[in-house]
mmCIF file of N, CA and C in Angstrom:
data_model
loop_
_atom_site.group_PDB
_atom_site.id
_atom_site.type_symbol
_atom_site.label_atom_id
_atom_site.label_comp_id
_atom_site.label_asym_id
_atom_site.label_seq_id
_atom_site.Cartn_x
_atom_site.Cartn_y
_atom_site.Cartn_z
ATOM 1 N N UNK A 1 4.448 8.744 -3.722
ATOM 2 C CA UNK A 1 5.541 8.773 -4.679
ATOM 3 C C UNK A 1 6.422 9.996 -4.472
ATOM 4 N N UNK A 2 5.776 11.049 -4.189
ATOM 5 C CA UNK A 2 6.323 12.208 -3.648
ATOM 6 C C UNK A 2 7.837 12.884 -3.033
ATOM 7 N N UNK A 3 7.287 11.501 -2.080
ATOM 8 C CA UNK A 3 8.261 11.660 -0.587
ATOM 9 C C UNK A 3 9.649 11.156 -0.842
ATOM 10 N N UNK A 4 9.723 9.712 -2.080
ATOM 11 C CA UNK A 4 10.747 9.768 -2.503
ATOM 12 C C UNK A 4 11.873 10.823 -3.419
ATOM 13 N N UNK A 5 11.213 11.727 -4.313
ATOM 14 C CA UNK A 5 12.136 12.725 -4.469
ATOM 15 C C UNK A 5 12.656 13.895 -3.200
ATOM 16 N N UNK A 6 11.634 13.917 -2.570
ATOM 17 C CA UNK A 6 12.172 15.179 -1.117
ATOM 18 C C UNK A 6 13.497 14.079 -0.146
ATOM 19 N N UNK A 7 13.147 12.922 -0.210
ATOM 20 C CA UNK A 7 14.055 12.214 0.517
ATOM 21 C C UNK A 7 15.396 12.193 -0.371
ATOM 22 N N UNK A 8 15.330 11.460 -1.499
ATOM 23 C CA UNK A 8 16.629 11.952 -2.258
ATOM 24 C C UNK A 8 17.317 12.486 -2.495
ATOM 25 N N UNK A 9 16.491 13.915 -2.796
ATOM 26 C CA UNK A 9 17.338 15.257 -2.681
ATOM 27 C C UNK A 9 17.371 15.744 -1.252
ATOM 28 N N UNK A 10 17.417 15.223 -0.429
ATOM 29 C CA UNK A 10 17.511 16.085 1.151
ATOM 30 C C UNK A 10 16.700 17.300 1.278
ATOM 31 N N UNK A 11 15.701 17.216 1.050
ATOM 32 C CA UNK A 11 15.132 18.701 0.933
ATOM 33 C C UNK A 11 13.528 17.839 2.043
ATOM 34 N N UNK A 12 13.047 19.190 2.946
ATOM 35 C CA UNK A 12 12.013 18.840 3.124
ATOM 36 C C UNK A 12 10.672 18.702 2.874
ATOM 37 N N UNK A 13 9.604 18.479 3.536
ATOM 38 C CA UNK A 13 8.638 18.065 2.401
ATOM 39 C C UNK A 13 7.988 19.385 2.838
ATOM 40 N N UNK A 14 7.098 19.694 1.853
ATOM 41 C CA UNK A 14 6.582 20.815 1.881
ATOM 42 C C UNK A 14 5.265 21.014 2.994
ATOM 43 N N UNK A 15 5.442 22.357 3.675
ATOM 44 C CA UNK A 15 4.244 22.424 4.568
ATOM 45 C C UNK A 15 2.593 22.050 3.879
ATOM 46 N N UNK A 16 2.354 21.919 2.732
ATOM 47 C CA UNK A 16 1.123 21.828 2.479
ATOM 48 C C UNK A 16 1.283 20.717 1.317
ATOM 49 N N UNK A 17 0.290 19.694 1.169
ATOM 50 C CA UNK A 17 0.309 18.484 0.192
ATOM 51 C C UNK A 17 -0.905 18.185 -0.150
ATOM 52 N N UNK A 18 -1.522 18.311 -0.669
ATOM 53 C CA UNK A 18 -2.803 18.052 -1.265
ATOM 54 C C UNK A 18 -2.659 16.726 -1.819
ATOM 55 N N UNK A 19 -1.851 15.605 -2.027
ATOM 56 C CA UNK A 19 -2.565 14.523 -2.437
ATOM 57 C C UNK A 19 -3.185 13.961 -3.131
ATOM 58 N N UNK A 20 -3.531 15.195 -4.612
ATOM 59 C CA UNK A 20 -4.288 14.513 -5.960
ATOM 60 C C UNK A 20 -4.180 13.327 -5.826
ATOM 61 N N UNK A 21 -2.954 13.359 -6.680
ATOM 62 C CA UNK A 21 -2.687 12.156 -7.545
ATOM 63 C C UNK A 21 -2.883 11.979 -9.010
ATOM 64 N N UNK A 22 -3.462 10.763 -9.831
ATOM 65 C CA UNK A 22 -3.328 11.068 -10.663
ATOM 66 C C UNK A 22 -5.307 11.137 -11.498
ATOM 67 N N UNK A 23 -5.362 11.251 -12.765
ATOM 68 C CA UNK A 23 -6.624 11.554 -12.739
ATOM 69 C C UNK A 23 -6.219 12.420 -14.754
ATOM 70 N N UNK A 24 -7.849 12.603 -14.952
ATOM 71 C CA UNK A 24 -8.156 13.493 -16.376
ATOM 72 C C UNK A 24 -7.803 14.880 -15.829
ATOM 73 N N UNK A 25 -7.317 15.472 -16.735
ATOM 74 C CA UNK A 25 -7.062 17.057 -16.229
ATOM 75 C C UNK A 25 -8.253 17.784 -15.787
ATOM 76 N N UNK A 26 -9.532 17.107 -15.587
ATOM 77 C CA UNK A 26 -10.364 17.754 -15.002
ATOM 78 C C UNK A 26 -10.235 17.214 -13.492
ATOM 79 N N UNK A 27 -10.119 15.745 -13.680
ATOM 80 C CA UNK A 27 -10.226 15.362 -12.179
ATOM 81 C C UNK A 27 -9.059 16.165 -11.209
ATOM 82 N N UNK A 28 -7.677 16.346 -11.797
ATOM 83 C CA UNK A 28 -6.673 16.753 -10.893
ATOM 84 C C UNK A 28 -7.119 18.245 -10.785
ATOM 85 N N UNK A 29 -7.817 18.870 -11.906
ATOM 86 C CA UNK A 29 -7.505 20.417 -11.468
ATOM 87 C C UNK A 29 -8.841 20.732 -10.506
ATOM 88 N N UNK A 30 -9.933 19.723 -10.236
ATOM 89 C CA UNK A 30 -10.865 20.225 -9.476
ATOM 90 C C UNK A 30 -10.210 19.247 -8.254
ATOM 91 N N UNK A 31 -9.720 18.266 -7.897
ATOM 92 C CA UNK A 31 -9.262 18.222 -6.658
ATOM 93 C C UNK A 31 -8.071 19.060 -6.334
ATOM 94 N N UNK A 32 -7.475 20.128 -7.375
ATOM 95 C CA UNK A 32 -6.818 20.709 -6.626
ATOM 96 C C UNK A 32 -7.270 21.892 -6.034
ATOM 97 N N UNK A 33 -8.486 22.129 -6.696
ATOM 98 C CA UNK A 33 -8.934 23.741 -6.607
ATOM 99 C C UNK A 33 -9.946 23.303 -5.152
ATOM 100 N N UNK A 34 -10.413 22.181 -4.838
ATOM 101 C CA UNK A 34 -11.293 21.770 -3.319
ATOM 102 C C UNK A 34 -10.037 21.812 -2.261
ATOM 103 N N UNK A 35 -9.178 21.123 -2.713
ATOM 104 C CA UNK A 35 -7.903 20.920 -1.766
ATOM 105 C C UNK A 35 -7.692 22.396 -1.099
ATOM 106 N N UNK A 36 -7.189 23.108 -1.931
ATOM 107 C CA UNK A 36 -6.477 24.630 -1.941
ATOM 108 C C UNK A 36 -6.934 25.592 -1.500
ATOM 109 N N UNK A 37 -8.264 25.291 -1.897
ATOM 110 C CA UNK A 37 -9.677 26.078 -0.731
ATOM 111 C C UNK A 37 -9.168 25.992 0.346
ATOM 112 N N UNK A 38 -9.601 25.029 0.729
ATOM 113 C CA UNK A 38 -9.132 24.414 2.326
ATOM 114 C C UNK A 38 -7.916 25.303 2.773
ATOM 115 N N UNK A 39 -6.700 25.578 2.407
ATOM 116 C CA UNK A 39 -5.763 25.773 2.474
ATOM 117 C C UNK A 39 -5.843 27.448 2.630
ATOM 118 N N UNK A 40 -6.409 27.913 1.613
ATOM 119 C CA UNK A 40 -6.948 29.468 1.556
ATOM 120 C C UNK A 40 -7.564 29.827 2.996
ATOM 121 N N UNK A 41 -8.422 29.258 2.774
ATOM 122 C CA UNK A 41 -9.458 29.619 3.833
ATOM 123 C C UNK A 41 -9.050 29.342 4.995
ATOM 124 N N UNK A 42 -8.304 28.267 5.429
ATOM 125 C CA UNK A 42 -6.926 28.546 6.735
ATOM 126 C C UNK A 42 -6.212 29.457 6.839
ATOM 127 N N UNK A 43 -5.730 29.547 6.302
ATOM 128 C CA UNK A 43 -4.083 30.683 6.336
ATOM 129 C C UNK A 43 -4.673 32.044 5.506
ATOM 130 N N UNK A 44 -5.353 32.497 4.961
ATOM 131 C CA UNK A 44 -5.548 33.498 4.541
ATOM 132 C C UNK A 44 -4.704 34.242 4.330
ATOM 133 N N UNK A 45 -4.023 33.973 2.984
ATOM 134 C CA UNK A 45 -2.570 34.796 2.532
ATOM 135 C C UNK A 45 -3.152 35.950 1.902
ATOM 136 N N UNK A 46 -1.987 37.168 1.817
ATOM 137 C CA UNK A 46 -2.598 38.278 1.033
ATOM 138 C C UNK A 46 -1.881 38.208 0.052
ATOM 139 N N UNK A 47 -0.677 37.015 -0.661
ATOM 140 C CA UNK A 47 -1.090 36.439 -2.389
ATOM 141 C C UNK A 47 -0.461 35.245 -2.238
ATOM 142 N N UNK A 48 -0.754 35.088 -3.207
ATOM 143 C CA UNK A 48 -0.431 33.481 -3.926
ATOM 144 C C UNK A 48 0.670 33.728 -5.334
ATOM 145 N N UNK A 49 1.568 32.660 -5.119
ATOM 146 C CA UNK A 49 2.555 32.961 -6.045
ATOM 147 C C UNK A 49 1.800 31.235 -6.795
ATOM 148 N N UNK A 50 2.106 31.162 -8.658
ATOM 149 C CA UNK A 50 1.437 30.252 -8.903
ATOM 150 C C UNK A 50 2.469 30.032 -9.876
ATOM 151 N N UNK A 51 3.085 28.811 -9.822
ATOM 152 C CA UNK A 51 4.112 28.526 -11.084
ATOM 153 C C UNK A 51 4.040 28.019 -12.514
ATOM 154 N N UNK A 52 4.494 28.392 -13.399
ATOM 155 C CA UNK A 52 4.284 27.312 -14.472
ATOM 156 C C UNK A 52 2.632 27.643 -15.264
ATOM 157 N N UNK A 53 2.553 26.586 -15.828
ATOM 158 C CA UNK A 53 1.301 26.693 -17.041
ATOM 159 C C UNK A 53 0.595 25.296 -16.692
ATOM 160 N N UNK A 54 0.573 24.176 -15.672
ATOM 161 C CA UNK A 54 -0.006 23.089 -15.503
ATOM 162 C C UNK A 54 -1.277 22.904 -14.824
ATOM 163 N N UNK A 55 -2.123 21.825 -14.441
ATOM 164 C CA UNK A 55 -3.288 22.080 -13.912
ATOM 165 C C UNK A 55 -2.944 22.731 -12.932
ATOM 166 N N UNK A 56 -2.260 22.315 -11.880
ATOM 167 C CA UNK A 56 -2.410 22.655 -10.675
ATOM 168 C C UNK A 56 -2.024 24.853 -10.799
ATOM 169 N N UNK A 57 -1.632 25.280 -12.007
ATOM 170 C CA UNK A 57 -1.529 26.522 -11.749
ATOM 171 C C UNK A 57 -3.095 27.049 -11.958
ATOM 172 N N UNK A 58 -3.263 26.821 -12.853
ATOM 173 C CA UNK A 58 -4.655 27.170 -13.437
ATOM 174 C C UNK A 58 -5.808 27.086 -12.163
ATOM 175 N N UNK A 59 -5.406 25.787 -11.076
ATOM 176 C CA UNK A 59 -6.709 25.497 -10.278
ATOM 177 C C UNK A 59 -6.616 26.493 -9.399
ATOM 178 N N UNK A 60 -5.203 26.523 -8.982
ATOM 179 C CA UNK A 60 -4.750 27.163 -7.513
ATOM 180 C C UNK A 60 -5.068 28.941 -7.870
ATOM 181 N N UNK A 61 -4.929 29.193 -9.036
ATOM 182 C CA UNK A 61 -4.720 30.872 -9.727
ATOM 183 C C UNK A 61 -6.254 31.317 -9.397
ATOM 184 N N UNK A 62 -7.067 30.589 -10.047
ATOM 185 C CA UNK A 62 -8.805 30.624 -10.033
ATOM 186 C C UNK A 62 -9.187 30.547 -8.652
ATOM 187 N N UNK A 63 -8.979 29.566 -7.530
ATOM 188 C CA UNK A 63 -9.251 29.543 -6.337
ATOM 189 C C UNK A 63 -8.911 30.743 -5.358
ATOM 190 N N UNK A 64 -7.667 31.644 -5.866
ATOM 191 C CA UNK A 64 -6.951 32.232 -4.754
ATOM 192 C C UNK A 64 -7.870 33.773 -5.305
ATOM 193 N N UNK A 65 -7.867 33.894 -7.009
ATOM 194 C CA UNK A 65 -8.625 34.879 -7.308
ATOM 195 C C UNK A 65 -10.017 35.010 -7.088
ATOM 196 N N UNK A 66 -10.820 34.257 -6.846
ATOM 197 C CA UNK A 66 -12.881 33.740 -6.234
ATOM 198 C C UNK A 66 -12.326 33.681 -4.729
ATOM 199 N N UNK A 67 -11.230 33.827 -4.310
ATOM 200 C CA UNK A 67 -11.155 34.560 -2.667
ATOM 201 C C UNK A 67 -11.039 35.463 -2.441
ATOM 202 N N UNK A 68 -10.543 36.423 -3.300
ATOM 203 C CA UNK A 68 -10.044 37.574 -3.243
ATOM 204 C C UNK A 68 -8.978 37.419 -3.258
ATOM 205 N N UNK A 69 -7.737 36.698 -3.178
ATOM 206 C CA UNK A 69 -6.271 36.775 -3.107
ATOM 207 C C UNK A 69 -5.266 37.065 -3.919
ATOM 208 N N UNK A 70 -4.459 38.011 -3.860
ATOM 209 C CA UNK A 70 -4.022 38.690 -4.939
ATOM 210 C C UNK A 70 -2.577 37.248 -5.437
ATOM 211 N N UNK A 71 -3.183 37.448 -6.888
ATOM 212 C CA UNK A 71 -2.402 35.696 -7.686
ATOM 213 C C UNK A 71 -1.137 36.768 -8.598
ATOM 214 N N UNK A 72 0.028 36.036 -8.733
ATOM 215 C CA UNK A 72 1.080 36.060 -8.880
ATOM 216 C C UNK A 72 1.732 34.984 -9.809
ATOM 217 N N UNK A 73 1.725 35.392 -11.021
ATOM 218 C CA UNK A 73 2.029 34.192 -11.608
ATOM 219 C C UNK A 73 3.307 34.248 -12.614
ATOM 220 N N UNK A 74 4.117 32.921 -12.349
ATOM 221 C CA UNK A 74 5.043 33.189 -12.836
ATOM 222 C C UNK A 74 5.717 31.901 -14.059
ATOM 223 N N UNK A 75 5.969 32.562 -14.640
ATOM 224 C CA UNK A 75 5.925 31.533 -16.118
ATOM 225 C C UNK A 75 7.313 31.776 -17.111
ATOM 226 N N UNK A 76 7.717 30.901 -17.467
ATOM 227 C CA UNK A 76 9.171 31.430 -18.328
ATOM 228 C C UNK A 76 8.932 31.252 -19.931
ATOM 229 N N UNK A 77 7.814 31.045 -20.446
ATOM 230 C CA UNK A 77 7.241 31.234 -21.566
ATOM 231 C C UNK A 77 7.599 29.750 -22.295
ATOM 232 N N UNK A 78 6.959 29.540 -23.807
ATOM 233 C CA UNK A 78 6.923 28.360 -24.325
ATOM 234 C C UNK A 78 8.340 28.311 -24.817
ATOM 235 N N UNK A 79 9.245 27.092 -24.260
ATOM 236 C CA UNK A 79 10.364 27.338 -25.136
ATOM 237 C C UNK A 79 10.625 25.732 -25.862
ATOM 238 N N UNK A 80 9.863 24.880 -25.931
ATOM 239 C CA UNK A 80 9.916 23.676 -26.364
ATOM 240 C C UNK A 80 9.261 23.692 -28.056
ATOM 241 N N UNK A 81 8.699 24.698 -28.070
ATOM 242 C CA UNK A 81 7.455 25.027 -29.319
ATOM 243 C C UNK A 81 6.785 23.891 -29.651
ATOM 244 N N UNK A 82 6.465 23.062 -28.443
ATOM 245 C CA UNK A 82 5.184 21.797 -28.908
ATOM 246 C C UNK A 82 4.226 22.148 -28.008
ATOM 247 N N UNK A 83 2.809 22.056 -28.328
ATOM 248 C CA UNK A 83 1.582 22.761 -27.397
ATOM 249 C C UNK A 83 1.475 21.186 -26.714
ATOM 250 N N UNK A 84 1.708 21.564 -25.438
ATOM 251 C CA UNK A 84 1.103 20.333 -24.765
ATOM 252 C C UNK A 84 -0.345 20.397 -23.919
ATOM 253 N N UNK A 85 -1.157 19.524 -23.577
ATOM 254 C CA UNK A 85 -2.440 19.632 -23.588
ATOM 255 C C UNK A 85 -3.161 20.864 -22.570
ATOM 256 N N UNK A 86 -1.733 20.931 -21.653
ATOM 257 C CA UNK A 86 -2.270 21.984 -20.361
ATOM 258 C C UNK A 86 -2.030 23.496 -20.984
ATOM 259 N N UNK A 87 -1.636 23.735 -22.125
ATOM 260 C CA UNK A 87 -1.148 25.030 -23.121
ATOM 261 C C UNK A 87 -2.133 25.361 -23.864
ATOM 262 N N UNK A 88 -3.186 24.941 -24.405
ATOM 263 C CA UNK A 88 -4.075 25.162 -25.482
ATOM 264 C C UNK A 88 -5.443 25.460 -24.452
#
């Protein structure tokens, strides 16, 4: 489903894709945190920038920090004022 927004907007697809999909917020945030491993443990960055407040920040933030990798996180705070499930 992906590939159609990078194609739309002309933009390319990103060097790394993990492939969740969809799933309970447990299932996506532990296939993202196995995925991302993988990814760590290749390239061995000295940080990780992690966006937003969603599973995939939370998995990728925890994975890069149990490597040692210095996490970077960047967030523009609640401005909707409704707690949505990945917020609480």
């Amino acid at each position: 489903l992906s590939d159609v927004f990078f194609e739309e907007l002309g933009i390319r697809s990103p060097d790394v894709h993990l492939d969740v999909g969809s799933g309970s917020h447990a299932e996506q945030t532990a296939a993202v945190m196995v995925g991302f491993e993988q990814v760590i443990e290749a390239d061995r960055p000295d940080a990780v920038v992690v966006v937003g407040d969603v599973n995939s920040t939370l998995a990728c933030g925890v994975v890069a920090a149990k490597a040692g990798v210095l996490v970077a996180h960047v967030e523009a705070g609640l401005r909707s004022r409704d707690w949505f499930p990945w917020r609480i």
